Amino acid sequence: MRILAVESSCDESAVAVLDSACGLLAHELFSQVELHRLYGGVVPELASRDHVRRLLPLTRAALERAQSGPEDLHGVAYTAGPGLIGALLTGAAFARSLAYGWRLPAVGVHHLEAHLLAPLLEPEAPPFPHVALLVSGGHTMLIEVREPGAYRPLGETRDDAAGEAFDKTAKLLGLPYPGGPELARCAERGRPGVFTFPRPMLDRPGLEFSFSGLKTAVLHALRGRTLEPQLIADVSHAVQDAIVETLVAKALRAVEETGLDALVVAGGVGANRRLRARLGEAAAAWGARVWYPRIEFCTDNAAMIAMAGLLRLEAGERATLAIQARAHWPLASLTPLLRTASAREAT
Ligand code: KG4
Ligand code: ZN
């Protein structure tokens, strides 16, 4: 089965072509970073309008690269949520209409499921069941993934997501949007131990996170000081350390509590090199192994939407003709793929 997939949940427009036998044939992406930089964050209305401009050229480029035409395709997948509703609707309307015009089945994909299944695009896929640490701009969750589609949330953030904590503290440091990768770059020049920020909720049992206190701690540390490069680097180092150490400790706790020895890290913050290094060390000491998607598939992309969409289409899932998008969509409400397939066979 060969499918085309469209991602438009936030500020990346992307289109990919994935084939169940030949693998990933194309993945095209346009990032709106420059468009939103002026405002210091994503402006939803501008994001929606830009998706409208980008999706068709990206689709043409992806099909060309995949040396495929609509006649070679067996379905179309698109991100149906969660995300910015206007941005989602542009992609959903575009992809649903393509599928209708091409007389192909369509499927609406859950963006977080796609992040979780992104490591399946790699030559060596993680085993099931496993623990997943999902760390993106909007979500920070630990999940027991029993099989594709069966997700048991173990703990999540009570306030800010890890990516949001990176982005908001980066803004306090005067770093350009998007702050996460920028702060990580500055942290490399930072001196360890000059600042120490709280590691929230580490002293309490459980698998919940809380990152909103970090902004206040940084604000206090910066009071009365000028934002010089070394100060920015030192504070960045301490912020990154606080976030990374909290994520590592809780992820290891989840591995310990579930008795599983495989950990998948997904979502934009999974691109953070310090997090990757520290998790690798900590997991190895525990006898566990960590799996990641390649760096470019940690942040938003259409290849991961194609992977989740392909599995759901193969299981027989079909979207109706209605153009549907959901800003909020609980991950735990998804149906396991094997169950979807057997329910289809029973009817
Ligand atoms: O998964 P993603 O691309 O979009 C969402 O679905 O949210 O994640 C974006 C988040 C942003 O908060 C961004 O600052 C963060 O991931 N991020 C990073 C790094 N690369 C992206 N945070 C820390 N270090 C990085 N290298
Ligand atoms: Zn995402």
XYZ file of C-alpha atoms and ligand atoms in Angstrom:
374
model
C 0.000 0.000 0.000
C 1.300 3.457 -0.958
C -0.126 6.605 0.631
C 0.252 10.376 0.612
C 0.206 12.169 3.985
C -0.322 15.803 4.941
C 0.723 17.557 8.179
C -0.528 21.052 9.074
C -1.265 21.044 12.826
C 0.945 23.990 13.777
C 3.639 25.921 11.906
C 5.042 23.274 9.583
C 3.423 22.388 6.259
C 4.546 18.935 5.162
C 3.694 16.201 2.683
C 5.135 12.678 2.469
C 4.710 9.520 0.401
C 5.180 6.177 2.185
C 5.003 2.694 0.719
C 4.541 -0.376 2.933
C 6.987 -2.386 0.803
C 9.509 0.235 -0.397
C 9.526 2.532 2.664
C 9.591 6.325 2.661
C 9.658 7.617 -0.927
C 9.422 11.369 -0.277
C 9.041 13.865 2.541
C 8.749 17.571 1.831
C 8.517 20.256 4.495
C 8.135 23.989 4.703
C 8.735 25.604 8.097
C 6.906 28.879 8.845
C 9.505 29.883 11.448
C 10.472 33.093 9.622
C 6.835 34.116 9.269
C 6.155 33.925 13.019
C 9.542 35.136 14.310
C 8.465 38.767 14.207
C 5.701 37.988 16.730
C 7.794 35.770 19.046
C 5.396 32.835 18.643
C 2.960 31.152 16.286
C 0.118 33.392 15.060
C -2.666 30.864 14.300
C -4.388 32.913 11.581
C -1.112 33.445 9.691
C -0.271 29.748 10.071
C -3.588 28.683 8.480
C -3.195 31.098 5.571
C 0.346 29.970 4.870
C -0.614 26.271 4.880
C -3.117 27.094 2.123
C -0.280 28.515 0.007
C 2.230 25.736 0.662
C 0.333 22.443 0.563
C -0.202 22.134 -3.182
C 3.437 22.860 -4.228
C 4.653 20.500 -1.473
C 2.306 17.781 -2.743
C 3.541 18.213 -6.306
C 7.165 18.052 -5.122
C 6.533 14.949 -2.986
C 4.780 13.094 -5.804
C 7.556 14.003 -8.215
C 10.252 12.842 -5.841
C 8.348 9.611 -5.182
C 7.922 9.197 -8.952
C 4.278 8.559 -8.270
C 0.969 9.794 -9.582
C -2.455 9.556 -7.947
C -2.950 6.243 -9.781
C -0.076 4.739 -7.741
C -1.667 5.707 -4.416
C -4.019 3.689 -2.210
C -4.979 6.323 0.334
C -4.487 9.791 1.814
C -3.724 10.505 5.496
C -3.894 13.859 7.231
C -3.444 15.217 10.734
C -6.949 15.551 12.186
C -5.819 16.794 15.648
C -4.818 17.851 18.209
C -3.440 21.232 17.177
C -4.441 24.703 16.010
C -7.959 24.278 14.667
C -7.593 26.620 11.676
C -4.282 25.062 10.662
C -5.722 21.552 11.035
C -8.772 22.449 8.959
C -6.673 23.670 6.024
C -4.785 20.348 5.853
C -7.912 18.266 6.508
C -9.901 20.074 3.791
C -6.991 19.810 1.350
C -6.236 16.136 1.981
C -9.887 15.052 2.212
C -10.613 16.776 -1.105
C -7.589 15.178 -2.805
C -8.774 11.764 -1.636
C -12.296 12.496 -2.877
C -11.048 13.722 -6.246
C -8.701 10.776 -6.644
C -11.386 8.331 -5.378
C -9.116 7.077 -2.607
C -9.849 6.266 1.036
C -8.772 8.876 3.589
C -7.847 8.626 7.248
C -7.528 11.313 9.943
C -4.394 10.818 12.044
C -3.808 11.728 15.700
C -0.713 13.963 15.731
C 0.656 12.516 18.986
C 0.155 8.931 17.824
C 2.182 9.900 14.761
C 5.007 11.236 16.992
C 4.885 7.969 18.969
C 5.075 5.806 15.828
C 7.821 7.874 14.145
C 10.588 5.450 15.301
C 8.921 2.788 13.105
C 10.312 4.722 10.121
C 13.820 3.695 11.193
C 15.509 0.465 10.041
C 15.569 -0.861 13.601
C 12.122 -0.391 15.137
C 11.475 -0.468 18.895
C 9.782 -3.545 20.384
C 6.236 -3.483 21.810
C 5.273 -3.001 24.574
C 7.441 -0.044 25.536
C 7.406 3.146 27.561
C 7.247 6.373 25.550
C 8.363 9.805 26.655
C 6.454 12.233 24.467
C 7.985 15.690 24.732
C 6.764 18.364 22.341
C 5.842 22.035 22.374
C 2.348 21.295 23.667
C 2.688 17.961 25.486
C 4.862 16.210 28.053
C 3.637 12.698 28.754
C 4.834 9.267 29.783
C 2.834 6.534 28.091
C 2.776 2.758 28.166
C 2.498 1.737 24.512
C 1.212 -1.843 24.516
C 0.854 -2.004 20.722
C 0.278 0.591 17.989
C -2.972 2.313 18.926
C -3.084 1.135 22.566
C -1.818 3.949 24.756
C -2.027 4.031 28.570
C -1.064 7.451 29.944
C 1.205 7.061 32.980
C 1.736 10.721 33.792
C 1.786 14.132 32.189
C 2.550 17.741 32.925
C 0.268 19.685 35.225
C 1.094 22.975 33.531
C 3.710 23.852 30.890
C 5.082 21.263 28.471
C 8.858 20.698 28.363
C 9.103 22.397 24.945
C 7.066 25.309 26.266
C 9.447 25.613 29.234
C 12.388 25.756 26.812
C 10.607 28.317 24.629
C 9.377 30.576 27.456
C 12.710 30.740 29.287
C 14.463 31.349 25.962
C 12.169 34.328 25.462
C 13.149 35.703 28.898
C 16.774 35.423 27.763
C 15.995 37.447 24.647
C 16.650 34.505 22.319
C 14.856 34.425 18.973
C 11.851 32.204 18.304
C 11.745 29.197 18.334
C 13.587 29.259 21.633
C 14.148 25.546 22.357
C 16.902 24.759 19.851
C 18.390 28.258 20.327
C 18.618 27.797 24.109
C 20.171 24.356 23.599
C 22.836 25.959 21.376
C 23.626 28.650 23.998
C 23.762 25.990 26.741
C 26.815 24.454 25.075
C 28.826 27.561 26.016
C 27.399 27.671 29.547
C 29.436 26.848 32.649
C 27.993 24.076 34.801
C 27.038 24.986 38.370
C 26.877 28.787 37.982
C 23.091 28.608 38.349
C 20.906 25.797 39.646
C 17.176 25.749 39.004
C 14.584 23.565 40.732
C 13.830 20.087 39.414
C 10.085 20.134 39.976
C 8.208 17.140 41.408
C 11.309 14.954 41.593
C 10.997 14.585 45.345
C 7.419 13.329 45.036
C 6.279 9.880 43.944
C 4.422 9.533 40.663
C 5.048 10.351 37.042
C 3.655 13.861 36.739
C 5.635 16.890 35.637
C 5.418 20.606 36.361
C 7.555 23.117 34.506
C 5.806 26.427 35.073
C 7.980 27.307 38.126
C 11.079 27.394 35.955
C 10.104 30.687 34.309
C 9.789 32.364 37.698
C 13.135 30.951 38.862
C 14.823 32.279 35.716
C 13.139 35.645 36.092
C 14.512 35.906 39.665
C 18.006 34.881 38.555
C 18.020 37.559 35.855
C 16.744 40.378 38.058
C 19.093 43.382 38.055
C 21.510 41.826 35.538
C 22.305 42.709 31.946
C 21.788 40.001 29.378
C 25.402 39.403 28.396
C 26.382 36.384 26.264
C 28.079 34.490 29.131
C 25.102 35.051 31.449
C 22.724 33.834 28.737
C 24.908 30.761 28.196
C 25.151 29.962 31.935
C 21.408 30.362 32.519
C 20.656 28.316 29.359
C 22.912 25.551 30.657
C 21.107 25.471 34.010
C 17.631 25.562 32.407
C 18.483 22.729 30.040
C 19.942 20.732 32.930
C 16.820 21.216 35.081
C 14.465 20.134 32.267
C 16.635 17.250 31.067
C 17.343 15.826 34.531
C 13.624 15.947 35.407
C 12.661 14.167 32.170
C 15.387 11.539 32.620
C 14.463 10.780 36.243
C 10.741 10.430 35.510
C 11.289 8.373 32.354
C 13.501 5.968 34.290
C 10.903 5.810 37.044
C 8.302 4.810 34.415
C 10.627 2.093 33.087
C 11.090 0.821 36.639
C 7.357 0.912 37.502
C 6.200 -0.851 34.335
C 9.035 -3.394 34.315
C 9.567 -2.685 30.598
C 13.086 -2.324 29.227
C 12.456 -0.304 26.072
C 12.000 3.460 26.065
C 10.936 5.499 23.043
C 11.500 9.253 22.995
C 9.300 11.229 20.628
C 8.378 14.851 19.923
C 10.361 18.021 19.226
C 12.297 18.070 22.516
C 13.556 14.581 21.608
C 15.900 16.439 19.239
C 17.756 17.831 22.263
C 21.253 16.357 22.275
C 21.791 16.665 26.007
C 18.525 14.776 26.661
C 19.615 12.037 24.255
C 23.030 11.677 25.881
C 21.731 11.657 29.470
C 18.873 9.240 28.724
C 21.274 6.899 26.952
C 23.583 6.777 29.995
C 20.785 6.458 32.540
C 18.911 3.763 30.604
C 22.072 1.723 30.015
C 22.786 1.755 33.754
C 19.276 0.369 34.245
C 19.645 -2.292 31.531
C 17.115 -0.566 29.293
C 17.468 0.719 25.711
C 16.298 3.974 24.179
C 14.849 4.393 20.675
C 14.441 7.688 18.835
C 13.237 8.759 15.447
C 16.024 10.463 13.452
C 16.381 14.122 14.508
C 14.365 15.563 11.580
C 11.454 13.243 12.430
C 11.406 14.331 16.105
C 9.938 17.714 15.174
C 6.746 17.970 13.122
C 6.851 16.262 9.723
C 4.569 14.334 7.364
C 6.589 11.096 7.320
C 5.294 10.238 10.801
C 1.708 11.089 9.741
C 2.190 8.725 6.809
C 3.411 5.949 9.125
C 0.413 6.246 11.481
C -1.958 6.708 8.521
C -0.589 3.671 6.686
C -1.079 1.439 9.739
C -4.639 2.715 10.223
C -5.555 2.392 6.545
C -4.097 -1.129 6.459
C -6.247 -1.941 9.500
C -9.282 -0.839 7.496
C -9.916 2.527 9.113
C -11.641 5.080 6.845
C -12.620 8.717 7.407
C -16.110 9.722 6.317
C -16.547 12.401 3.660
C -16.930 15.039 6.385
C -13.919 17.310 6.873
C -13.108 16.706 10.515
C -10.477 18.251 12.773
C -10.199 18.324 16.566
C -8.192 20.849 18.572
C -8.363 18.463 21.570
C -8.312 14.697 21.229
C -7.316 12.361 24.108
C -4.699 9.829 23.033
C -6.216 7.135 25.254
C -9.467 7.290 23.230
C -7.808 5.776 20.120
C -8.597 2.194 19.099
C -5.789 -0.376 18.999
C -4.987 -1.182 15.384
C -5.306 -4.942 15.742
C -8.768 -4.515 17.226
C -9.765 -2.201 14.367
C -8.654 -4.834 11.864
C -10.439 -7.734 13.585
C -13.650 -5.712 14.007
C -13.573 -5.076 10.252
C -13.091 -8.770 9.501
C -16.013 -9.691 11.789
C -18.443 -7.476 9.854
O 6.884 18.198 18.220
P 7.127 19.609 17.852
O 7.874 19.904 16.574
O 5.806 20.423 17.762
C 4.712 20.179 18.589
O 3.916 19.265 18.215
O 4.650 20.840 19.639
O 7.903 20.255 19.094
C 8.304 21.598 19.097
C 8.993 21.873 20.414
C 9.264 23.370 20.604
O 8.876 23.733 21.906
C 10.782 23.452 20.412
O 11.372 24.530 21.107
C 11.241 22.130 20.956
O 10.261 21.209 20.484
N 12.582 21.755 20.475
C 13.675 21.671 21.270
C 14.759 21.318 20.428
N 14.277 21.205 19.149
C 12.951 21.477 19.197
N 13.814 21.859 22.581
C 15.045 21.686 23.097
N 16.138 21.358 22.369
C 16.048 21.166 21.044
N 17.120 20.834 20.336
Zn 4.319 17.767 17.072
